[in-house]
mmCIF file of C-alpha atoms and ligand atoms in Angstrom:
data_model
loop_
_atom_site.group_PDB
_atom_site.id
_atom_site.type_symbol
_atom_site.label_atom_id
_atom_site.label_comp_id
_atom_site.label_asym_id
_atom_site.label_seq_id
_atom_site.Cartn_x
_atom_site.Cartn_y
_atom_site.Cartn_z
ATOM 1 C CA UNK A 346 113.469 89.699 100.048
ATOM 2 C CA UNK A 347 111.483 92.261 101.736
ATOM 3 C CA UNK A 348 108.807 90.520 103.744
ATOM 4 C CA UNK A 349 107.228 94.115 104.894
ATOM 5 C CA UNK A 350 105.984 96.498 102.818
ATOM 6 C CA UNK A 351 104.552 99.678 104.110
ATOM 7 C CA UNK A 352 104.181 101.766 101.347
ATOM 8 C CA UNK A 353 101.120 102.482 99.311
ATOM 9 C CA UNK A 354 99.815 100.067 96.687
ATOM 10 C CA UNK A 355 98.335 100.835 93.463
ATOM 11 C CA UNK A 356 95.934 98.252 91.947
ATOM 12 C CA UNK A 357 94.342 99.007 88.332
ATOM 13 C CA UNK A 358 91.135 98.139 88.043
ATOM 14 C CA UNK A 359 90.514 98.093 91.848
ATOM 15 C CA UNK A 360 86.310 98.859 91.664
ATOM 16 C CA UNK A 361 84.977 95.317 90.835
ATOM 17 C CA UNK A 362 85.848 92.141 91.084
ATOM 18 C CA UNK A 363 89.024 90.670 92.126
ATOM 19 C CA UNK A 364 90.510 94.387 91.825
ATOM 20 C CA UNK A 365 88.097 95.663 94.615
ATOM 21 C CA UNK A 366 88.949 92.686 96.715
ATOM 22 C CA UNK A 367 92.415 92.977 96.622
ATOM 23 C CA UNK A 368 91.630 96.696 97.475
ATOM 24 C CA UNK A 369 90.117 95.822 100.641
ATOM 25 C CA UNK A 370 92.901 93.357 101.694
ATOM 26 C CA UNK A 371 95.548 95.581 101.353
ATOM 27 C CA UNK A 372 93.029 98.275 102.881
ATOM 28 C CA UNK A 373 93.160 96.030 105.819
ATOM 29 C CA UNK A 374 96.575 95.317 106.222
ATOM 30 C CA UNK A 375 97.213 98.916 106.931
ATOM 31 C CA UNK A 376 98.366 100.123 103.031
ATOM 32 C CA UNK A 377 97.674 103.446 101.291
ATOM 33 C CA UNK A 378 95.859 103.117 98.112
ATOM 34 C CA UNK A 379 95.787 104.103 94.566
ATOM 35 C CA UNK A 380 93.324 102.797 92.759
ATOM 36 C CA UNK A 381 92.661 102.932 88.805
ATOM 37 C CA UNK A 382 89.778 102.427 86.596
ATOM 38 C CA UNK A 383 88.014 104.793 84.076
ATOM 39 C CA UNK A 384 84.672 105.276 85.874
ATOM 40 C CA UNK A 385 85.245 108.430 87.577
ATOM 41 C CA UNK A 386 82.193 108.644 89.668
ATOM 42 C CA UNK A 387 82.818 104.500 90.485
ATOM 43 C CA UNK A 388 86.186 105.270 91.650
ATOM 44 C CA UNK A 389 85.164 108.544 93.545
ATOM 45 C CA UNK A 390 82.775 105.714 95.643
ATOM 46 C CA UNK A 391 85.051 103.063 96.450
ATOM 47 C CA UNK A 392 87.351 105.117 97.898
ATOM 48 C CA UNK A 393 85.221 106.834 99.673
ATOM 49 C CA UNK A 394 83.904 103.471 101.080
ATOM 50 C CA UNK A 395 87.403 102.431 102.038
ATOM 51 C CA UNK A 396 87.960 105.527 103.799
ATOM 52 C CA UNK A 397 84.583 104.959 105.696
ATOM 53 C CA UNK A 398 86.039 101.097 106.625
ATOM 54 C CA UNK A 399 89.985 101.707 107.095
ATOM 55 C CA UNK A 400 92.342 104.096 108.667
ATOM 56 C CA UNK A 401 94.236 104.470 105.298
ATOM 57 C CA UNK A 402 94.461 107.164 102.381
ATOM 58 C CA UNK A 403 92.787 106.259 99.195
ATOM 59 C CA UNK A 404 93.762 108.670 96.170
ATOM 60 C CA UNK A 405 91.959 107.592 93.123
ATOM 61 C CA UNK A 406 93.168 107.669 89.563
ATOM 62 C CA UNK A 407 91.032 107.771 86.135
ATOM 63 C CA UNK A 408 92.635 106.082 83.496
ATOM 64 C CA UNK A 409 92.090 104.171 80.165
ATOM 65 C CA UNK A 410 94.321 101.254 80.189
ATOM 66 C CA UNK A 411 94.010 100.872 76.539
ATOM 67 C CA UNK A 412 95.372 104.491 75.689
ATOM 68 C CA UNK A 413 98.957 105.436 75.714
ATOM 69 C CA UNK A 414 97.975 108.371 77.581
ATOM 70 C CA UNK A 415 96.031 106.330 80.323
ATOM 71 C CA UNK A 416 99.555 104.112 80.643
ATOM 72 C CA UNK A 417 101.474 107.067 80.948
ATOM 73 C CA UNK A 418 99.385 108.715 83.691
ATOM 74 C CA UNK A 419 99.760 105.645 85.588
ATOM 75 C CA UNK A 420 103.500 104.516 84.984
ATOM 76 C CA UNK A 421 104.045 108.610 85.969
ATOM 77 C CA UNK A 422 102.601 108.019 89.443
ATOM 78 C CA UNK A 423 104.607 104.403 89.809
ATOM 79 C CA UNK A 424 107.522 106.516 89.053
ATOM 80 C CA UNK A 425 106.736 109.319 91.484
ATOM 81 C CA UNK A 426 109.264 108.908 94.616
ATOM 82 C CA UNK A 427 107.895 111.742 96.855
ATOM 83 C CA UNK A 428 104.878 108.997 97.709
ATOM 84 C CA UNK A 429 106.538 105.245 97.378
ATOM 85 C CA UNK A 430 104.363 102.691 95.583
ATOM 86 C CA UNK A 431 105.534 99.377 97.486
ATOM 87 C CA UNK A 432 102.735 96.959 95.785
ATOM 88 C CA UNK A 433 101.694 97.190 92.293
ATOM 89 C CA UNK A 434 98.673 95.077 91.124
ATOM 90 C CA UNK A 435 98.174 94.527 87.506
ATOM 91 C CA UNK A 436 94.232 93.459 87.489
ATOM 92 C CA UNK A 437 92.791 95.429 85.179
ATOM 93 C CA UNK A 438 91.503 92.833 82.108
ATOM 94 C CA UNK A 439 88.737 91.643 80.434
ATOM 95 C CA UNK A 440 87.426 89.074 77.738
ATOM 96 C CA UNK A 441 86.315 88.758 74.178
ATOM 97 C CA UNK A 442 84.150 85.419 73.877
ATOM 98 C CA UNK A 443 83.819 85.274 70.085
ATOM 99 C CA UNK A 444 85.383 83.600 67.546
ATOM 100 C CA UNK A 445 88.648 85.076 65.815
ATOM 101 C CA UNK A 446 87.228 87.086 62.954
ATOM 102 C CA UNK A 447 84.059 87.981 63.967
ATOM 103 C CA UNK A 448 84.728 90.923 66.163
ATOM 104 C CA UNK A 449 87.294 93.562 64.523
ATOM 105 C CA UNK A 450 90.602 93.673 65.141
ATOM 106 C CA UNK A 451 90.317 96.680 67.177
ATOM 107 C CA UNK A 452 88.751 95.140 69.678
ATOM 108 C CA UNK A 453 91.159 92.193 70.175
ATOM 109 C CA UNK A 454 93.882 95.024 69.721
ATOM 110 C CA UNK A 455 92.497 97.165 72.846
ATOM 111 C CA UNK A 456 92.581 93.815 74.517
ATOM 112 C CA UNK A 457 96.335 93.406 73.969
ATOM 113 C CA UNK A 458 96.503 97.077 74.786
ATOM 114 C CA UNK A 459 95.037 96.643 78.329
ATOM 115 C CA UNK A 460 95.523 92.971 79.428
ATOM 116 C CA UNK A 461 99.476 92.733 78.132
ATOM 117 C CA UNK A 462 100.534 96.194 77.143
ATOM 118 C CA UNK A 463 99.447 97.707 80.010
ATOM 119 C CA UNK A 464 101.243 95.470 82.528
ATOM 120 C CA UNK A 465 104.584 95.432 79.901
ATOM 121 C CA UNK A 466 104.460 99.175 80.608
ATOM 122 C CA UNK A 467 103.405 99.643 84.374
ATOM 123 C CA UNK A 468 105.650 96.942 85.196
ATOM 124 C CA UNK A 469 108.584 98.442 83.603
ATOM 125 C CA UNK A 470 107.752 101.796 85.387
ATOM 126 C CA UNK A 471 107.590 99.289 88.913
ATOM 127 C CA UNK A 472 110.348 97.321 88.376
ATOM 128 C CA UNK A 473 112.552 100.882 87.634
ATOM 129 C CA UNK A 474 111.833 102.569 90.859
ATOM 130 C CA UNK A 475 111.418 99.482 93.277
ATOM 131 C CA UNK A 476 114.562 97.892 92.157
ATOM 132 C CA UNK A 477 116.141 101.508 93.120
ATOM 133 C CA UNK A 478 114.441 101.506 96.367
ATOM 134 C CA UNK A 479 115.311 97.689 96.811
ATOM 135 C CA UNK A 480 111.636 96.848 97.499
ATOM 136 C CA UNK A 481 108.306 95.923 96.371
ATOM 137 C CA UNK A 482 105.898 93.500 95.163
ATOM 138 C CA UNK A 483 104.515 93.132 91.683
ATOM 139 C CA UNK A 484 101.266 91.363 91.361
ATOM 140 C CA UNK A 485 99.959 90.426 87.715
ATOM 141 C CA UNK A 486 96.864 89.001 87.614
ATOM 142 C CA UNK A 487 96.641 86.805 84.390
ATOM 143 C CA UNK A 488 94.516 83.323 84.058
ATOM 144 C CA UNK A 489 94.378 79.323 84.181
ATOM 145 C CA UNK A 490 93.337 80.185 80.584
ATOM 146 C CA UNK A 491 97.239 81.309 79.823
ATOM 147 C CA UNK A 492 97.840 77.257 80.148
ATOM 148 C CA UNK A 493 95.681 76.172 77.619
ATOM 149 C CA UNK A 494 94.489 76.946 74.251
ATOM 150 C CA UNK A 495 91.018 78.503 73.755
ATOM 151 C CA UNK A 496 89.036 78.039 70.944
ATOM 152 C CA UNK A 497 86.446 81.113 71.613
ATOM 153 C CA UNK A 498 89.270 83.428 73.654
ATOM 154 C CA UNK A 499 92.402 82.436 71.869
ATOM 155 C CA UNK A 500 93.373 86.373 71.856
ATOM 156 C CA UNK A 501 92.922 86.604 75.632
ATOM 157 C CA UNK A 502 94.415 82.690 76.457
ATOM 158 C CA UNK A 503 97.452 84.172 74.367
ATOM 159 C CA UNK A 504 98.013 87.683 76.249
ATOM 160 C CA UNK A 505 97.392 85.803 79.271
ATOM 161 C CA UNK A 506 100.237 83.391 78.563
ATOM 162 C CA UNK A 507 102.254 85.919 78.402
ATOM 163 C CA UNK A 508 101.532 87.757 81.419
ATOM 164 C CA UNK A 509 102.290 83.931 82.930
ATOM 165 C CA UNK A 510 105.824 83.585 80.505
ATOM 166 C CA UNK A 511 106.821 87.436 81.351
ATOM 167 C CA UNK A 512 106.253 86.932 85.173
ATOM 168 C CA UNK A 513 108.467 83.969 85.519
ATOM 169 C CA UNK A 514 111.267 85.154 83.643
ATOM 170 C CA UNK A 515 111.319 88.459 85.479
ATOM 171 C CA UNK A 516 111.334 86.484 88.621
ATOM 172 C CA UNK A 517 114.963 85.708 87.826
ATOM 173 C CA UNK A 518 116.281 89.500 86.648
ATOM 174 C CA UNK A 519 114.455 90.317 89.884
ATOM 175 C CA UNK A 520 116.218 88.111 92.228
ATOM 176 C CA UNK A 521 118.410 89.239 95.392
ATOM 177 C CA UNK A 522 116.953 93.038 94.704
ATOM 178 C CA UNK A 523 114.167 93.218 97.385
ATOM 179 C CA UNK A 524 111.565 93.186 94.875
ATOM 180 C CA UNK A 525 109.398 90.018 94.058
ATOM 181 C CA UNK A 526 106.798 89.334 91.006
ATOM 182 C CA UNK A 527 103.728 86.786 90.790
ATOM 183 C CA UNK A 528 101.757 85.893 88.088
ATOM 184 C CA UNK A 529 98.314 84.990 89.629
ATOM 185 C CA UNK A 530 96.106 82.605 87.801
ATOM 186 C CA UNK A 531 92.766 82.155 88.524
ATOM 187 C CA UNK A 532 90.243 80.246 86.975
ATOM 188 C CA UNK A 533 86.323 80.952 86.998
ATOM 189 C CA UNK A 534 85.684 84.057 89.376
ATOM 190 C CA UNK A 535 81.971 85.258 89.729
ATOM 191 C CA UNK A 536 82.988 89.275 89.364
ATOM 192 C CA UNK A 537 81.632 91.049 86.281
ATOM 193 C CA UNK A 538 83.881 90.209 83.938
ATOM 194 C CA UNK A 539 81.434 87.896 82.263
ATOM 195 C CA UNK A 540 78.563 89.825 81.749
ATOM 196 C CA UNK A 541 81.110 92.979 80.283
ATOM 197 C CA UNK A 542 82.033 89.882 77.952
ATOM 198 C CA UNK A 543 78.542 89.129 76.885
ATOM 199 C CA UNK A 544 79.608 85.011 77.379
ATOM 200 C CA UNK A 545 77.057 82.994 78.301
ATOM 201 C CA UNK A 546 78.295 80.796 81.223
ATOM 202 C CA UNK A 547 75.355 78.758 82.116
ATOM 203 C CA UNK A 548 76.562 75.181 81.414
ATOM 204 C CA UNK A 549 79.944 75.990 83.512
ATOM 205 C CA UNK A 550 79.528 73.217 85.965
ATOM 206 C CA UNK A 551 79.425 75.221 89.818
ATOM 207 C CA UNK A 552 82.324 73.493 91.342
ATOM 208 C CA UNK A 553 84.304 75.839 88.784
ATOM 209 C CA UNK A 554 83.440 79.007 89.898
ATOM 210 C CA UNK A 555 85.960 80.197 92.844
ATOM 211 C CA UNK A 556 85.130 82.875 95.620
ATOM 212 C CA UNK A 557 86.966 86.186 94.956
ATOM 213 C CA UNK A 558 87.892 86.594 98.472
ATOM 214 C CA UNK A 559 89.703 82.941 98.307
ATOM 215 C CA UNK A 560 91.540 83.892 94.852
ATOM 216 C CA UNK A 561 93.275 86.976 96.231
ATOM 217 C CA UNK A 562 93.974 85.593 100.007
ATOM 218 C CA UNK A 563 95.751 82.218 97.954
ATOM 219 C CA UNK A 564 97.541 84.901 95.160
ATOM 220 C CA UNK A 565 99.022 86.929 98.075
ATOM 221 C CA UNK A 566 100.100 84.209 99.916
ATOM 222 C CA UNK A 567 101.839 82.445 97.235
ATOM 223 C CA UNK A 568 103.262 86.048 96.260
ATOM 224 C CA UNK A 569 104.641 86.486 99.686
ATOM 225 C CA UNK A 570 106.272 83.206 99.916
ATOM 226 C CA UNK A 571 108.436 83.846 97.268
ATOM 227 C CA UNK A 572 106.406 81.756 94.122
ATOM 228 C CA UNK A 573 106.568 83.490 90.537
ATOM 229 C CA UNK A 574 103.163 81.700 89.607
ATOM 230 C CA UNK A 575 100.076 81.091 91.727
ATOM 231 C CA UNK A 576 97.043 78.960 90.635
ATOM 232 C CA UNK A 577 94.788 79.686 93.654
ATOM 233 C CA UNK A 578 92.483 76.899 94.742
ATOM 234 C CA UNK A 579 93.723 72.819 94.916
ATOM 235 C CA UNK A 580 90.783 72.061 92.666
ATOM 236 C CA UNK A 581 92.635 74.327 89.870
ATOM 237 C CA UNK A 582 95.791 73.053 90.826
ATOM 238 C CA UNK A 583 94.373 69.298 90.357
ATOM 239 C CA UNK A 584 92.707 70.321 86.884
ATOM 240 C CA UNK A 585 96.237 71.845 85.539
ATOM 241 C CA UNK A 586 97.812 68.945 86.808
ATOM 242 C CA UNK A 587 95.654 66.796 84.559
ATOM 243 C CA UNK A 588 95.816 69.069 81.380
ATOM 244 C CA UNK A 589 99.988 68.386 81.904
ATOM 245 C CA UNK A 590 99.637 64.801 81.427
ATOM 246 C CA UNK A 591 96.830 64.504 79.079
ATOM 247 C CA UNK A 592 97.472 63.980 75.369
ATOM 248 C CA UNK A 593 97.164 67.729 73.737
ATOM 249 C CA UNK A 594 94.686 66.690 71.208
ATOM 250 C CA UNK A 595 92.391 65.856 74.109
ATOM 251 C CA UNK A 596 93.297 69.240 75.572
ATOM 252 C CA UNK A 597 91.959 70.871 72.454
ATOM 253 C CA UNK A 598 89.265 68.949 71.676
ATOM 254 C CA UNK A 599 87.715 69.681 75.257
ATOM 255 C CA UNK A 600 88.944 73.554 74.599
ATOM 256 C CA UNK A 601 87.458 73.576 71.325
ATOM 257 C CA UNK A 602 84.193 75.765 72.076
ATOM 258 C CA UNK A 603 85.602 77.292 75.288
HETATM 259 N N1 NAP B 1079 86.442 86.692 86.539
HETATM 260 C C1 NAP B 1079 87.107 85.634 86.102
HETATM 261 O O1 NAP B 1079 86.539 84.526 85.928
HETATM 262 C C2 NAP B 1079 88.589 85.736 85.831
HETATM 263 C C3 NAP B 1079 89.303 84.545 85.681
HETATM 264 C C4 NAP B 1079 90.668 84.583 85.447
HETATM 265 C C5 NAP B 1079 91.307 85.813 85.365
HETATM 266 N N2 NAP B 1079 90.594 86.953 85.500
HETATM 267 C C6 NAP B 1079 91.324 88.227 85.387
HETATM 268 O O2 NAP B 1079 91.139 88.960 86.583
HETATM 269 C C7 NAP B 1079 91.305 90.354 86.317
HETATM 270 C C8 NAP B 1079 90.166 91.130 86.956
HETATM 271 O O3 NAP B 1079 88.966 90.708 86.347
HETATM 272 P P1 NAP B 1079 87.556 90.740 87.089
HETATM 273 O O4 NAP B 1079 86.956 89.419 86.871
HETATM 274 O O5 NAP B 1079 87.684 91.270 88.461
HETATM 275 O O6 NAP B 1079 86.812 91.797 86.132
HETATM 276 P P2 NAP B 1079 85.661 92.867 86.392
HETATM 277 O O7 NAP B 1079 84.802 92.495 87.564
HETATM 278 O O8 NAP B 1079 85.007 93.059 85.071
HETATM 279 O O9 NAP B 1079 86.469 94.220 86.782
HETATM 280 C C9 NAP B 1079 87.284 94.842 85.829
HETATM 281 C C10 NAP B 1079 87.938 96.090 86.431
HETATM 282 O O10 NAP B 1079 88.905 96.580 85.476
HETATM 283 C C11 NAP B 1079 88.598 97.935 85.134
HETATM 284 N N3 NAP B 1079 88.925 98.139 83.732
HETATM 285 C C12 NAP B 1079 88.421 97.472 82.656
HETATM 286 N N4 NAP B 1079 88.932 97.965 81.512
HETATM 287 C C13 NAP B 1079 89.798 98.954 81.863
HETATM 288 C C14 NAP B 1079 90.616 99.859 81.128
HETATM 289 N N5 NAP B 1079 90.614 99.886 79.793
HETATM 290 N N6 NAP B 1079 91.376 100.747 81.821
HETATM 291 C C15 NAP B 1079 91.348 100.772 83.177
HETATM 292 N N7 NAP B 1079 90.585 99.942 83.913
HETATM 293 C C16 NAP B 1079 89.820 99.054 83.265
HETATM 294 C C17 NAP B 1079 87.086 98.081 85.436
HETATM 295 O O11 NAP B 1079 86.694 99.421 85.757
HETATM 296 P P3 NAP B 1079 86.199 100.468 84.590
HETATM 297 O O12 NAP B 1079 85.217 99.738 83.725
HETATM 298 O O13 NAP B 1079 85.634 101.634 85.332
HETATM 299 O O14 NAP B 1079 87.439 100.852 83.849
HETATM 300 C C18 NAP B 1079 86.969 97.222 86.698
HETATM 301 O O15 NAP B 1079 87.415 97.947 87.830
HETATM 302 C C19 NAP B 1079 91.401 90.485 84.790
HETATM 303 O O16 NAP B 1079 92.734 90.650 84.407
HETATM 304 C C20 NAP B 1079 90.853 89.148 84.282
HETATM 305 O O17 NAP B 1079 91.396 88.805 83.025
HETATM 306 C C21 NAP B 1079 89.259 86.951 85.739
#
């Protein structure tokens, strides 16, 4: 297993949230950058803040996750060998908090499109030229909410199980090739995926919410030491470790309106 990676690394939806952090990190550590989102003028700014802050190149990529064209402008630069990607980070996502049937099925379709087609496709176009290159790192960023069933977000819980299902497995095609995959799974995160979601989250109790800085330094970490899965935080960890042994009726009652 490759322990250093020196390449550049690409991260979808690098300018908010846990993307942006995991922008700086890598920033820090010395890597390139390529970072996606649609926001031109957004991404045209980050980078040029991480230029300001680190002695690394930051190219910038606009691209609409949900599109087949925005896929294939991406996979097309994961694929391009003249400037290695070493670390690919599958962040881009976001939520529909609504019950099944009340929003139309486009919109839980573009959320399939972004949050599992997406990282089917980029993945594939990773996994393709790392594996002929015999390194990398594949970072997926899916949800505590792919463990459990969601009666508001079932769409999302779903795709989000799968990133969790598709990680794993690929962890074991993947072995002894230099290349490594984690699925990480954070619960609450204040970013602004929330308010994009419209959800009101004021009776979500505080010890919930997790620092985005924490969530990414815990999701590398367990990334780098080899783990296909990574719930950052031991509160999270305690909480899944509950929902394991607890009857699932219980589980769904308490997920009912969630
Ligand atoms: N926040 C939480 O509580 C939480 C918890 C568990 C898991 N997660 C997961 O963490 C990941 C990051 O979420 P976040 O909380 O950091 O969200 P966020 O603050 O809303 O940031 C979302 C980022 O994704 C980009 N993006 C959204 N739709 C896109 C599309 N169609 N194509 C390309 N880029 C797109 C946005 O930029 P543009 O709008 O410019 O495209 C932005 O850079 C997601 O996969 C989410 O499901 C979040």
């Amino acid at each position: 297993m490759t322990d250093h990676l020196d390449g550049a690394a690409l991260i979808t939806g690098a300018t908010a949230g846990l993307g942006a952090v995991f922008a700086r990190r890598l920033a820090a550590e010395g890597r390139d950058l390529v970072l996606v989102a649609r926001d031109l003028e957004r991404l045209q700014a980050s980078a040029a803040d991480l230029r300001e802050r680190y002695p690394v190149a930051v190219d910038i990529l606009s691209a609409d996750l949900a599109t087949d064209a925005g896929r294939r402008a991406v996979a097309d630069r994961l694929a391009d060998d003249t400037s290695p990607i070493d670390t690919l980070v599958n962040n881009a996502g976001f939520g529909l908090y609504a019950s099944f049937g009340s929003v139309p099925l486009a919109d839980e379709e573009r959320l399939l499109d972004v949050n599992v087609r997406a990282v089917l496709v980029l993945t594939h176009a990773a996994v393709t030229a790392m594996t002929h290159r015999g390194r990398g790192e594949i970072i997926n960023v899916a949800s505590v909410a792919g463990f459990l069933p969601r009666g508001r977000a079932a769409t999302y819980a779903a795709g989000k199980a799968w990133v969790i299902s598709f990680s794993e497995g690929l962890s074991l095609r993947l072995a002894g090739t230099g290349v490594r995959i984690c699925a990480i799974c954070p619960g609450f995160v204040h970013t602004e995926f929330h308010q994009r979601a419209n959800a009101d989250m004021s009776d979500t109790p505080a010890w919930m919410w997790l620092d985005p800085d924490l969530v990414v330094a815990d999701g590398l970490a367990d990334a780098r030491a080899g783990k296909p899965v990574s719930i950052p935080s031991r509160r999270y960890r305690a909480v899944l470790g509950l929902v394991r042994v607890l009857p699932r009726g219980l589980v769904r009652r308490a997920m009912a309106r969630r």
